[in-house]
Coordinates of C-alpha atoms and ligand atoms in Angstrom, one line a residue:
M896 CA -18.7 -11.8 2.7
Q897 CA -16.3 -12.9 0.0
Q898 CA -12.7 -12.7 1.2
S899 CA -10.0 -12.2 -1.4
M900 CA -6.4 -13.2 -0.9
K901 CA -4.4 -11.0 1.5
L902 CA -1.8 -8.7 -0.1
V903 CA 1.6 -8.1 1.6
A904 CA 3.4 -5.3 -0.2
G905 CA 6.8 -3.8 0.5
N906 CA 7.5 -0.1 0.1
W907 CA 11.2 0.3 -0.3
K908 CA 10.9 4.1 -0.4
M909 CA 14.2 5.8 -1.5
N910 CA 16.3 2.7 -0.7
G911 CA 18.1 0.3 -2.9
V912 CA 20.6 0.1 -5.7
A913 CA 21.5 -2.9 -7.9
A914 CA 23.1 -4.8 -5.0
A915 CA 19.7 -5.0 -3.3
L916 CA 18.3 -7.2 -6.0
A917 CA 20.0 -10.1 -4.1
E918 CA 17.1 -9.7 -1.6
V919 CA 14.6 -10.3 -4.4
E920 CA 16.5 -13.5 -5.4
A921 CA 16.4 -14.7 -1.8
L922 CA 12.7 -13.9 -1.5
R923 CA 12.0 -15.7 -4.8
A924 CA 13.9 -18.8 -3.8
A925 CA 12.1 -18.9 -0.4
L926 CA 8.7 -18.6 -2.0
A927 CA 9.6 -21.3 -4.6
E928 CA 10.4 -23.6 -1.7
A929 CA 7.3 -22.8 0.3
P930 CA 4.7 -20.8 -1.5
A931 CA 3.1 -17.8 0.2
S932 CA -0.6 -18.0 1.1
C933 CA -1.0 -14.3 0.2
R934 CA -0.2 -12.0 -2.7
V935 CA 3.4 -10.6 -2.4
A936 CA 4.5 -7.3 -3.9
L937 CA 7.6 -5.1 -3.8
C938 CA 7.6 -1.4 -4.7
P939 CA 11.2 -0.4 -5.3
P940 CA 12.5 3.0 -6.4
A941 CA 11.6 3.6 -10.1
T942 CA 15.3 3.1 -11.1
L943 CA 15.0 -0.6 -10.0
I944 CA 11.5 -1.4 -11.3
E945 CA 12.7 -2.9 -14.6
R946 CA 15.6 -5.0 -13.1
M947 CA 13.4 -6.1 -10.2
A948 CA 10.6 -7.1 -12.6
R949 CA 13.2 -9.2 -14.5
A950 CA 14.5 -10.8 -11.3
A951 CA 10.9 -11.6 -10.2
S952 CA 9.7 -12.8 -13.6
G953 CA 8.0 -16.2 -13.5
S954 CA 7.7 -15.9 -9.7
P955 CA 4.6 -14.8 -7.7
I956 CA 6.3 -11.6 -6.7
E957 CA 4.4 -8.6 -8.1
I958 CA 6.2 -5.3 -8.7
G959 CA 4.9 -1.8 -8.1
G960 CA 5.8 1.9 -8.3
Q961 CA 5.6 4.3 -5.3
D962 CA 3.9 7.2 -7.0
C963 CA 2.9 8.5 -10.5
R964 CA 1.8 11.7 -12.1
A965 CA -1.9 12.1 -13.0
E966 CA -1.0 13.4 -16.5
T967 CA -0.1 10.8 -19.2
H968 CA 2.9 12.7 -20.6
G969 CA 4.4 16.2 -20.9
A970 CA 6.7 18.8 -19.5
F971 CA 7.0 17.6 -15.9
T972 CA 10.7 17.4 -15.2
G973 CA 11.6 14.5 -12.9
D974 CA 8.2 12.9 -12.8
L975 CA 6.8 9.6 -14.1
S976 CA 3.5 8.7 -15.7
A977 CA 1.6 5.6 -14.8
S978 CA 2.2 4.1 -18.3
M979 CA 6.0 4.5 -17.8
L980 CA 5.8 2.5 -14.6
K981 CA 3.7 -0.1 -16.5
D982 CA 6.2 -0.1 -19.3
A983 CA 9.0 -0.7 -16.9
G984 CA 7.3 -3.8 -15.5
A985 CA 5.1 -2.6 -12.6
G986 CA 1.6 -3.9 -12.1
L987 CA 0.8 -1.8 -9.0
V988 CA 1.4 1.7 -7.7
I989 CA 1.3 3.2 -4.2
L990 CA -0.6 6.5 -4.2
G991 CA -1.2 9.2 -1.6
H992 CA 1.4 7.8 0.8
S993 CA 1.6 10.2 3.8
E994 CA 5.2 11.1 2.9
R995 CA 3.8 12.5 -0.3
R996 CA 0.7 14.0 1.2
Q997 CA 2.8 15.8 3.8
G998 CA 6.1 16.4 1.9
Y999 CA 4.5 17.5 -1.4
G1000 CA 1.1 18.8 -0.3
E1001 CA -0.8 16.1 -2.2
S1002 CA -4.6 16.5 -1.8
D1003 CA -7.3 13.9 -1.8
A1004 CA -8.4 15.2 -5.2
L1005 CA -4.9 14.8 -6.6
V1006 CA -4.6 11.3 -5.2
A1007 CA -8.0 10.4 -6.9
A1008 CA -6.7 11.8 -10.2
K1009 CA -3.6 9.7 -9.9
A1010 CA -5.6 6.6 -9.1
A1011 CA -7.7 7.2 -12.2
A1012 CA -4.6 7.6 -14.3
A1013 CA -3.1 4.4 -12.9
L1014 CA -6.2 2.4 -13.8
D1015 CA -6.1 3.9 -17.3
A1016 CA -2.5 2.6 -17.6
G1017 CA -3.5 -0.9 -16.4
L1018 CA -2.0 -0.5 -12.9
A1019 CA -3.7 -1.5 -9.6
P1020 CA -3.6 1.4 -7.2
I1021 CA -2.8 1.1 -3.5
V1022 CA -4.4 4.2 -2.1
C1023 CA -3.0 5.3 1.3
V1024 CA -4.9 7.1 4.0
G1025 CA -4.2 7.8 7.7
E1026 CA -4.5 10.3 10.5
T1027 CA -1.7 12.2 12.2
L1028 CA -1.0 11.9 15.9
E1029 CA -2.6 15.2 16.6
Q1030 CA -5.8 14.1 14.8
R1031 CA -5.8 10.8 16.7
E1032 CA -5.3 12.6 20.0
A1033 CA -8.2 14.9 19.2
G1034 CA -10.4 11.8 18.7
R1035 CA -10.7 12.4 14.9
A1036 CA -9.0 9.4 13.4
V1037 CA -12.1 7.7 12.0
E1038 CA -13.5 11.0 10.7
I1039 CA -10.3 11.9 9.0
V1040 CA -9.7 8.5 7.4
R1041 CA -13.4 8.3 6.3
S1042 CA -13.1 11.7 4.5
Q1043 CA -9.8 10.7 2.9
V1044 CA -11.4 7.5 1.6
M1045 CA -14.4 9.3 0.2
A1046 CA -12.3 11.9 -1.6
S1047 CA -9.3 9.9 -2.7
L1048 CA -11.1 7.0 -4.5
P1049 CA -12.3 7.8 -8.0
L1050 CA -15.6 6.1 -9.0
A1051 CA -13.6 4.4 -11.8
L1052 CA -12.2 2.0 -9.2
T1053 CA -15.5 0.1 -9.1
G1054 CA -15.0 -3.5 -10.2
R1055 CA -11.2 -3.0 -10.6
D1056 CA -8.2 -4.5 -8.8
F1057 CA -7.0 -2.1 -6.1
A1058 CA -6.4 -1.8 -2.4
V1059 CA -6.7 0.8 0.3
A1060 CA -3.9 1.1 2.9
Y1061 CA -4.6 2.5 6.4
E1062 CA -1.3 3.9 7.6
P1063 CA -1.5 6.1 10.7
V1064 CA 1.1 8.7 10.1
W1065 CA 2.4 8.4 13.7
A1066 CA 3.0 4.7 13.2
I1067 CA 5.2 5.0 10.1
G1068 CA 8.9 4.3 10.8
T1069 CA 8.4 4.9 14.5
G1070 CA 8.0 1.4 15.9
L1071 CA 4.7 2.5 17.3
T1072 CA 1.4 0.7 16.3
P1073 CA -2.2 1.2 17.2
T1074 CA -3.8 -1.5 19.3
L1075 CA -5.5 -4.3 17.4
E1076 CA -8.9 -2.8 18.5
Q1077 CA -7.9 0.6 17.1
I1078 CA -6.9 -1.1 13.8
E1079 CA -10.2 -3.0 13.6
E1080 CA -12.2 0.2 14.3
V1081 CA -10.5 2.2 11.5
H1082 CA -10.6 -0.7 9.1
R1083 CA -14.3 -1.1 9.6
A1084 CA -14.8 2.6 9.0
V1085 CA -12.7 2.4 5.8
R1086 CA -14.8 -0.5 4.6
S1087 CA -18.1 1.3 5.2
A1088 CA -16.7 4.5 3.5
M1089 CA -15.6 2.4 0.5
I1090 CA -19.0 0.8 0.2
E1091 CA -20.7 4.2 0.5
R1092 CA -18.4 5.5 -2.2
L1093 CA -18.2 2.6 -4.6
G1094 CA -21.0 0.2 -3.7
L1095 CA -21.1 -3.3 -2.3
G1096 CA -19.0 -4.7 -5.1
I1097 CA -15.9 -3.7 -3.3
S1098 CA -16.6 -5.9 -0.2
A1099 CA -13.6 -8.2 -1.1
T1100 CA -11.1 -5.4 -2.0
P1101 CA -8.2 -5.7 0.5
I1102 CA -7.7 -3.0 3.1
L1103 CA -4.0 -3.1 4.1
Y1104 CA -2.6 -2.0 7.4
G1105 CA 0.7 -0.1 7.3
G1106 CA 3.0 1.4 9.9
S1107 CA 5.8 -0.4 11.8
V1108 CA 4.7 -3.9 10.7
K1109 CA 7.4 -6.3 11.7
P1110 CA 7.8 -10.1 11.7
D1111 CA 6.9 -10.1 15.4
N1112 CA 3.6 -8.2 15.2
A1113 CA 2.5 -9.2 11.6
R1114 CA 0.6 -12.4 12.6
D1115 CA -1.6 -10.6 15.1
I1116 CA -2.3 -7.6 12.9
L1117 CA -3.1 -9.7 9.9
A1118 CA -5.6 -11.7 11.9
V1119 CA -7.6 -8.6 12.8
P1120 CA -11.1 -8.6 11.1
E1121 CA -11.0 -6.4 7.9
V1122 CA -7.2 -6.4 7.7
G1123 CA -6.6 -7.7 4.2
G1124 CA -2.8 -7.4 4.1
A1125 CA 0.0 -5.2 5.0
L1126 CA 2.0 -2.3 3.5
V1127 CA 5.5 -2.7 4.9
G1128 CA 8.3 -0.1 4.8
G1129 CA 11.6 -0.8 6.7
A1130 CA 10.9 -4.5 7.3
S1131 CA 10.5 -5.1 3.5
L1132 CA 14.1 -4.3 2.7
K1133 CA 15.6 -7.6 3.9
A1134 CA 14.1 -10.8 2.5
A1135 CA 14.3 -12.6 5.8
D1136 CA 12.2 -9.9 7.6
F1137 CA 9.8 -9.6 4.8
L1138 CA 9.4 -13.3 4.7
G1139 CA 8.7 -13.3 8.4
I1140 CA 5.7 -11.0 7.7
I1141 CA 4.5 -13.0 4.6
R1142 CA 4.5 -16.2 6.7
G1143 CA 2.1 -14.5 9.2
A1144 CA -0.5 -13.9 6.5
Ligands
PGA1500 P1 7.3 1.3 8.0 O1 6.6 2.1 6.8 O2 6.8 -0.1 7.9 O3 8.7 1.5 7.9 O4 6.7 1.9 9.3 C1 5.4 1.8 6.3 C2 5.0 2.7 5.1 O5 5.4 3.9 5.1 O6 4.4 2.3 4.1

């Protein structure tokens, strides 16, 4: 099976103002000195995208948004379209993060519509899936994640640059992680659902693991079969921590 480069992406969530751009400078300098063996991306709040894209310009650091609207424009106060993110300097966008699925009631169908809109705007979507603790304890993790993959990936993703991120809801921001065996089991299920949905052509599309990835567990997690990278929240805010994860890829 063809294996593409791993992708390590940082999700800054609602953190960071101008002063935080110093972390991008530090990351950039470190990667210039010793290049990463993976793709590296940072997804800051929308207010920082343009400045971060400028700070990362000419470096291997890719910039992404954290969400977009499915519509291209219109009367949607406070929201952003995919083309606005692209215009600001983003090349990627996280979609269907559990904080949006849970906090804003985003459905699989809405996530799929957003992913299609992102592709139309020239952005590579990172589509998030993951079970709750209740669902895992009921033995339904694989079933839930499979159904999210099937319904959240639009057919238009075939042949395009994108990623799926498996993020167990109970592992996000908690310091808890699944065992390496549990991660492998779900990643294999995600891969088979992706192939069922989009065909064998997506065999090299990275499946990221997300949820309490830290410098001290990244190497083991990134070595699990079918783990094609990481989506990192808290530990992506400081260049030193994020670098510790990147160096494990
Ligand atoms: P965490 O967040 O690394 O802080 O657990 C991951 C995410 O929400 O993408």
